[in-house]
Amino acid sequence: MPKVHFIGAGPGDPELITMKGARLLREAGVVIYAGSLVDRDLVHSHAPQAQVYDSSSMTLDETTAAIAEALLADKNVVRLHTGDPSIYGAIQEQMAELDRLGIDYEVVPGVTSAFAAAAALKQELTLPEVSQTVIFTRLEGRTPVPEREALQELAQIGATLVIYLSVSMIDRVVEELLQGEYTAETPAAVVYRASWPDEQVIEGTLADIGAKVKEAGIGKQALILVGNVLRARKEGLQAKSLLYDKEFSHGCRKGIVT
Ligand code: SAH
């Protein structure tokens, strides 16, 4: 029985697809991928024999029809998404169409760009006593955002923020964040094309990140990271995690009792 898999291709570096995702690509007869965001070489090197569709010029009806046709021709289908398919992947509507047609499918996770950006920055996003919460969000664009999730509302929490799809509106991002717990001194970073050969990292504070991003000419394919965790690298940790503390016992290790 041929199968349909939604697969996370990872953030860019072809080695950041999962082993399972790479295997399924090799076994695919048809691959549908977003040519604007996923590396063409990744598809061609793993699936040179496959029939390849670029979804950036296709409608939902067309991608669904391509999937259904492939199954009728007894071919495995891979629907390849950038990063992880569950984050701004628009997969729900595709899965709903397949459900409607009684077509079964599976989802294989991938490395979302937030984690490639954290790796580029060599930054832990959750630090004891600084922030234990990461919020993945975006500014409203053509896709509406519920009012209670407006950036200025989320800014009241003061958590680590990873902001997708918004670098072209960096001034508005900064303006909204300053209405909450963040100040002009709060560190911010922008990572452009994390894990690609032309990756760029820009670091600053909410006071200057906008100007730096514009000077670098970055208007898309970038993430904005904001929060006091970014300060720790320069100013040292306020508190260490208990996990490796010599006096802390946990399931796998007994601490030293003094
Ligand atoms: N599903 C994807 C996100 C798709 S939305 C994921 O999990 O990463 C597209 C947005 O993701 C872009 O506007 C940008 O904000 C971010 N993005 C995707 N790949 C990126 C990369 N390599 N570096 C930085 N940001 C990236």
CSV table of C-alpha atoms and ligand atoms in Angstrom, one decimal:
chain,number,residue,atom,x,y,z
A,1,MET,CA,0.0,0.0,0.0
A,2,PRO,CA,1.5,3.4,-0.9
A,3,LYS,CA,1.7,5.9,1.9
A,4,VAL,CA,1.5,9.7,2.3
A,5,HIS,CA,4.0,11.4,4.7
A,6,PHE,CA,4.1,15.0,5.8
A,7,ILE,CA,7.8,15.5,6.6
A,8,GLY,CA,9.7,18.3,8.3
A,9,ALA,CA,12.8,19.0,6.2
A,10,GLY,CA,14.5,21.0,8.9
A,11,PRO,CA,15.6,24.6,8.8
A,12,GLY,CA,17.9,24.4,5.8
A,13,ASP,CA,21.1,22.4,6.4
A,14,PRO,CA,20.4,19.1,4.5
A,15,GLU,CA,21.9,17.2,7.4
A,16,LEU,CA,19.2,18.4,9.7
A,17,ILE,CA,16.4,16.3,8.2
A,18,THR,CA,15.7,13.3,10.5
A,19,MET,CA,16.9,9.9,9.4
A,20,LYS,CA,13.3,8.8,9.1
A,21,GLY,CA,12.5,11.8,6.9
A,22,ALA,CA,15.5,11.1,4.6
A,23,ARG,CA,14.5,7.4,4.3
A,24,LEU,CA,11.0,8.2,3.4
A,25,LEU,CA,12.2,10.7,0.8
A,26,ARG,CA,14.3,7.9,-0.7
A,27,GLU,CA,11.3,5.7,-0.9
A,28,ALA,CA,9.0,8.4,-2.4
A,29,GLY,CA,7.7,8.3,-6.0
A,30,VAL,CA,6.2,11.7,-5.7
A,31,VAL,CA,7.5,14.7,-3.7
A,32,ILE,CA,5.6,17.9,-3.2
A,33,TYR,CA,7.7,20.6,-1.6
A,34,ALA,CA,7.7,24.4,-1.2
A,35,GLY,CA,10.5,25.3,-3.6
A,36,SER,CA,10.9,28.8,-2.1
A,37,LEU,CA,11.8,27.5,1.3
A,38,VAL,CA,13.1,23.9,1.1
A,39,ASP,CA,16.5,23.2,-0.5
A,40,ARG,CA,16.0,21.7,-4.0
A,41,ASP,CA,19.3,19.7,-3.6
A,42,LEU,CA,17.8,18.0,-0.5
A,43,VAL,CA,15.0,16.7,-2.6
A,44,HIS,CA,17.1,15.7,-5.6
A,45,SER,CA,19.9,14.1,-3.7
A,46,HIS,CA,17.5,11.9,-1.7
A,47,ALA,CA,14.8,11.3,-4.3
A,48,PRO,CA,16.4,11.6,-7.7
A,49,GLN,CA,13.9,9.2,-9.2
A,50,ALA,CA,10.8,11.0,-7.8
A,51,GLN,CA,8.4,13.1,-9.7
A,52,VAL,CA,8.7,16.5,-8.0
A,53,TYR,CA,6.1,19.2,-7.6
A,54,ASP,CA,6.8,22.7,-6.3
A,55,SER,CA,3.9,23.7,-4.2
A,56,SER,CA,4.6,27.4,-4.1
A,57,SER,CA,2.7,27.8,-7.4
A,58,MET,CA,-0.1,25.3,-6.5
A,59,THR,CA,-3.5,25.6,-4.8
A,60,LEU,CA,-4.7,23.3,-2.1
A,61,ASP,CA,-6.9,21.5,-4.6
A,62,GLU,CA,-3.9,20.9,-6.9
A,63,THR,CA,-1.7,19.5,-4.2
A,64,THR,CA,-4.5,17.3,-3.0
A,65,ALA,CA,-5.1,16.0,-6.5
A,66,ALA,CA,-1.4,15.3,-7.0
A,67,ILE,CA,-1.4,13.2,-3.8
A,68,ALA,CA,-4.5,11.3,-4.8
A,69,GLU,CA,-3.2,10.6,-8.3
A,70,ALA,CA,0.1,9.4,-7.0
A,71,LEU,CA,-1.6,6.9,-4.7
A,72,LEU,CA,-3.7,5.6,-7.6
A,73,ALA,CA,-0.4,5.0,-9.5
A,74,ASP,CA,0.8,3.1,-6.4
A,75,LYS,CA,3.5,5.6,-5.5
A,76,ASN,CA,4.5,6.8,-2.1
A,77,VAL,CA,4.1,10.5,-1.5
A,78,VAL,CA,6.2,12.9,0.6
A,79,ARG,CA,4.8,16.3,1.3
A,80,LEU,CA,7.9,18.1,2.4
A,81,HIS,CA,7.7,21.2,4.7
A,82,THR,CA,10.3,23.6,5.9
A,83,GLY,CA,11.4,23.2,9.6
A,84,ASP,CA,8.7,21.4,11.5
A,85,PRO,CA,5.4,21.0,9.7
A,86,SER,CA,3.4,21.8,12.8
A,87,ILE,CA,4.7,25.4,13.1
A,88,TYR,CA,3.1,27.8,10.5
A,89,GLY,CA,3.1,24.8,8.1
A,90,ALA,CA,-0.5,25.1,6.9
A,91,ILE,CA,-0.8,21.3,7.1
A,92,GLN,CA,-4.1,21.2,9.0
A,93,GLU,CA,-6.1,22.2,5.9
A,94,GLN,CA,-4.2,19.6,3.8
A,95,MET,CA,-4.8,16.9,6.3
A,96,ALA,CA,-8.5,17.8,6.5
A,97,GLU,CA,-8.8,17.4,2.7
A,98,LEU,CA,-7.1,14.0,2.9
A,99,ASP,CA,-9.5,13.0,5.8
A,100,ARG,CA,-12.4,14.1,3.6
A,101,LEU,CA,-11.2,11.8,0.8
A,102,GLY,CA,-10.5,8.9,3.3
A,103,ILE,CA,-6.7,9.1,2.5
A,104,ASP,CA,-4.5,8.0,5.4
A,105,TYR,CA,-1.2,9.8,6.2
A,106,GLU,CA,1.5,10.2,8.8
A,107,VAL,CA,3.5,13.2,10.0
A,108,VAL,CA,7.2,13.1,10.6
A,109,PRO,CA,8.6,16.0,12.7
A,110,GLY,CA,11.5,18.2,11.8
A,111,VAL,CA,13.8,20.7,13.4
A,112,THR,CA,12.0,24.0,13.5
A,113,SER,CA,14.0,27.1,12.6
A,114,ALA,CA,13.7,28.4,16.2
A,115,PHE,CA,16.1,25.6,17.3
A,116,ALA,CA,18.5,26.2,14.4
A,117,ALA,CA,18.5,29.9,15.5
A,118,ALA,CA,19.2,29.0,19.1
A,119,ALA,CA,22.1,26.7,17.9
A,120,ALA,CA,23.5,29.5,15.7
A,121,LEU,CA,23.5,31.8,18.8
A,122,LYS,CA,24.8,29.0,21.0
A,123,GLN,CA,22.0,29.9,23.3
A,124,GLU,CA,19.7,28.0,25.7
A,125,LEU,CA,16.2,29.4,25.5
A,126,THR,CA,15.3,28.4,29.1
A,127,LEU,CA,17.5,29.5,31.9
A,128,PRO,CA,16.8,29.0,35.6
A,129,GLU,CA,15.5,32.2,37.3
A,130,VAL,CA,15.5,34.1,34.0
A,131,SER,CA,12.9,32.4,31.9
A,132,GLN,CA,11.4,28.9,31.8
A,133,THR,CA,9.0,29.6,29.1
A,134,VAL,CA,9.4,30.0,25.3
A,135,ILE,CA,6.7,31.5,23.2
A,136,PHE,CA,6.6,30.9,19.5
A,137,THR,CA,4.6,33.7,17.9
A,138,ARG,CA,4.3,36.1,15.0
A,139,LEU,CA,2.9,39.5,14.2
A,140,GLU,CA,-0.4,39.6,12.4
A,141,GLY,CA,0.1,39.7,8.6
A,142,ARG,CA,-2.4,38.5,6.1
A,143,THR,CA,-3.0,35.7,8.6
A,144,PRO,CA,-5.0,37.1,11.5
A,145,VAL,CA,-3.8,36.6,15.1
A,146,PRO,CA,-6.3,36.3,18.0
A,147,GLU,CA,-6.4,39.6,19.9
A,148,ARG,CA,-5.4,38.1,23.2
A,149,GLU,CA,-2.2,36.9,21.5
A,150,ALA,CA,-1.2,40.3,20.2
A,151,LEU,CA,2.5,40.8,20.8
A,152,GLN,CA,1.8,43.6,23.4
A,153,GLU,CA,-0.3,41.1,25.4
A,154,LEU,CA,2.4,38.4,25.2
A,155,ALA,CA,4.9,41.0,26.2
A,156,GLN,CA,3.3,41.2,29.7
A,157,ILE,CA,4.7,37.7,30.5
A,158,GLY,CA,8.4,38.6,29.8
A,159,ALA,CA,9.2,35.1,28.6
A,160,THR,CA,11.8,34.1,25.9
A,161,LEU,CA,10.2,35.0,22.6
A,162,VAL,CA,10.8,33.5,19.2
A,163,ILE,CA,9.0,35.5,16.6
A,164,TYR,CA,8.5,34.0,13.1
A,165,LEU,CA,7.3,35.7,9.9
A,166,SER,CA,7.7,39.2,11.2
A,167,VAL,CA,11.2,40.5,10.5
A,168,SER,CA,9.9,42.8,7.8
A,169,MET,CA,7.9,44.5,10.5
A,170,ILE,CA,10.7,44.7,13.1
A,171,ASP,CA,9.8,48.3,14.1
A,172,ARG,CA,6.2,47.2,15.0
A,173,VAL,CA,7.6,44.2,16.9
A,174,VAL,CA,9.8,46.4,19.0
A,175,GLU,CA,7.1,49.0,19.6
A,176,GLU,CA,4.7,46.3,20.9
A,177,LEU,CA,7.3,44.6,23.1
A,178,LEU,CA,8.2,47.8,24.8
A,179,GLN,CA,4.6,48.0,26.0
A,180,GLY,CA,5.2,45.0,28.3
A,181,GLU,CA,7.9,43.6,30.4
A,182,TYR,CA,10.7,44.3,28.0
A,183,THR,CA,12.8,47.5,28.0
A,184,ALA,CA,15.0,49.2,25.5
A,185,GLU,CA,17.9,47.3,27.1
A,186,THR,CA,16.3,43.9,26.6
A,187,PRO,CA,18.6,41.8,24.4
A,188,ALA,CA,17.3,40.8,21.0
A,189,ALA,CA,18.8,38.8,18.1
A,190,VAL,CA,17.8,38.2,14.5
A,191,VAL,CA,19.0,35.1,12.8
A,192,TYR,CA,18.7,35.1,9.0
A,193,ARG,CA,18.6,31.7,7.2
A,194,ALA,CA,19.7,29.7,10.3
A,195,SER,CA,21.8,26.7,9.3
A,196,TRP,CA,22.2,27.7,5.7
A,197,PRO,CA,25.7,28.6,4.3
A,198,ASP,CA,24.7,32.3,4.2
A,199,GLU,CA,23.3,32.4,7.7
A,200,GLN,CA,23.6,35.8,9.4
A,201,VAL,CA,23.3,36.6,13.1
A,202,ILE,CA,22.6,40.1,14.3
A,203,GLU,CA,22.6,40.9,18.0
A,204,GLY,CA,21.6,44.0,19.9
A,205,THR,CA,18.9,45.3,22.2
A,206,LEU,CA,15.3,46.4,21.5
A,207,ALA,CA,16.8,49.9,21.2
A,208,ASP,CA,19.0,49.1,18.2
A,209,ILE,CA,17.9,45.8,16.7
A,210,GLY,CA,15.6,47.5,14.2
A,211,ALA,CA,18.3,49.7,12.7
A,212,LYS,CA,20.8,46.9,12.6
A,213,VAL,CA,18.4,44.6,10.8
A,214,LYS,CA,17.6,47.2,8.2
A,215,GLU,CA,21.2,48.1,7.7
A,216,ALA,CA,21.9,44.4,7.0
A,217,GLY,CA,19.0,44.4,4.5
A,218,ILE,CA,17.2,41.5,6.1
A,219,GLY,CA,13.5,41.4,5.2
A,220,LYS,CA,12.6,37.8,5.2
A,221,GLN,CA,13.6,34.2,6.2
A,222,ALA,CA,14.7,35.3,9.6
A,223,LEU,CA,13.6,34.9,13.2
A,224,ILE,CA,13.6,37.5,16.0
A,225,LEU,CA,14.6,36.2,19.4
A,226,VAL,CA,14.0,38.4,22.5
A,227,GLY,CA,14.5,38.0,26.2
A,228,ASN,CA,16.8,38.2,29.1
A,229,VAL,CA,18.2,34.7,28.4
A,230,LEU,CA,20.3,36.3,25.7
A,231,ARG,CA,22.0,38.4,28.3
A,232,ALA,CA,23.4,35.5,30.2
A,233,ARG,CA,26.0,34.7,27.6
A,234,LYS,CA,27.6,38.1,28.1
A,235,GLU,CA,26.9,38.7,31.7
A,236,GLY,CA,27.2,35.2,33.1
A,237,LEU,CA,24.5,32.9,34.6
A,238,GLN,CA,22.6,34.1,37.6
A,239,ALA,CA,21.7,30.5,38.6
A,240,LYS,CA,22.8,27.1,37.3
A,241,SER,CA,20.4,24.3,36.6
A,242,LEU,CA,20.1,21.8,39.4
A,243,LEU,CA,20.4,18.9,37.0
A,244,TYR,CA,24.2,18.8,37.2
A,245,ASP,CA,24.6,20.3,40.6
A,246,LYS,CA,26.6,18.0,42.8
A,247,GLU,CA,24.3,18.3,45.8
A,248,PHE,CA,21.1,17.6,43.9
A,249,SER,CA,19.7,14.1,43.7
A,250,HIS,CA,17.5,12.9,40.9
A,251,GLY,CA,16.3,9.6,39.4
A,252,CYS,CA,19.7,8.8,37.8
A,253,ARG,CA,22.1,10.2,40.3
A,254,LYS,CA,22.4,10.5,44.1
A,255,GLY,CA,23.6,13.9,45.2
A,256,ILE,CA,26.3,14.4,47.9
A,257,VAL,CA,24.7,14.9,51.3
A,258,THR,CA,26.6,17.5,53.4
B,1,SAH,N1,7.6,25.4,9.6
B,1,SAH,C1,8.7,26.3,9.6
B,1,SAH,C2,8.2,27.8,9.7
B,1,SAH,C3,7.5,28.2,8.4
B,1,SAH,S1,7.0,29.9,8.4
B,1,SAH,C4,9.7,26.0,10.8
B,1,SAH,O1,9.3,25.1,11.6
B,1,SAH,O2,10.7,26.6,10.9
B,1,SAH,C5,8.4,30.7,7.7
B,1,SAH,C6,9.1,31.5,8.7
B,1,SAH,O3,10.0,30.6,9.4
B,1,SAH,C7,10.0,32.5,8.1
B,1,SAH,O4,9.3,33.7,7.8
B,1,SAH,C8,11.1,32.7,9.2
B,1,SAH,O5,10.6,33.5,10.2
B,1,SAH,C9,11.2,31.3,9.7
B,1,SAH,N2,12.3,30.5,9.1
B,1,SAH,C10,12.2,29.4,8.4
B,1,SAH,N3,13.4,28.9,8.1
B,1,SAH,C11,14.3,29.7,8.7
B,1,SAH,C12,15.7,29.7,8.8
B,1,SAH,N4,16.5,28.8,8.3
B,1,SAH,N5,16.3,30.7,9.5
B,1,SAH,C13,15.5,31.7,10.1
B,1,SAH,N6,14.2,31.7,10.0
B,1,SAH,C14,13.6,30.8,9.3
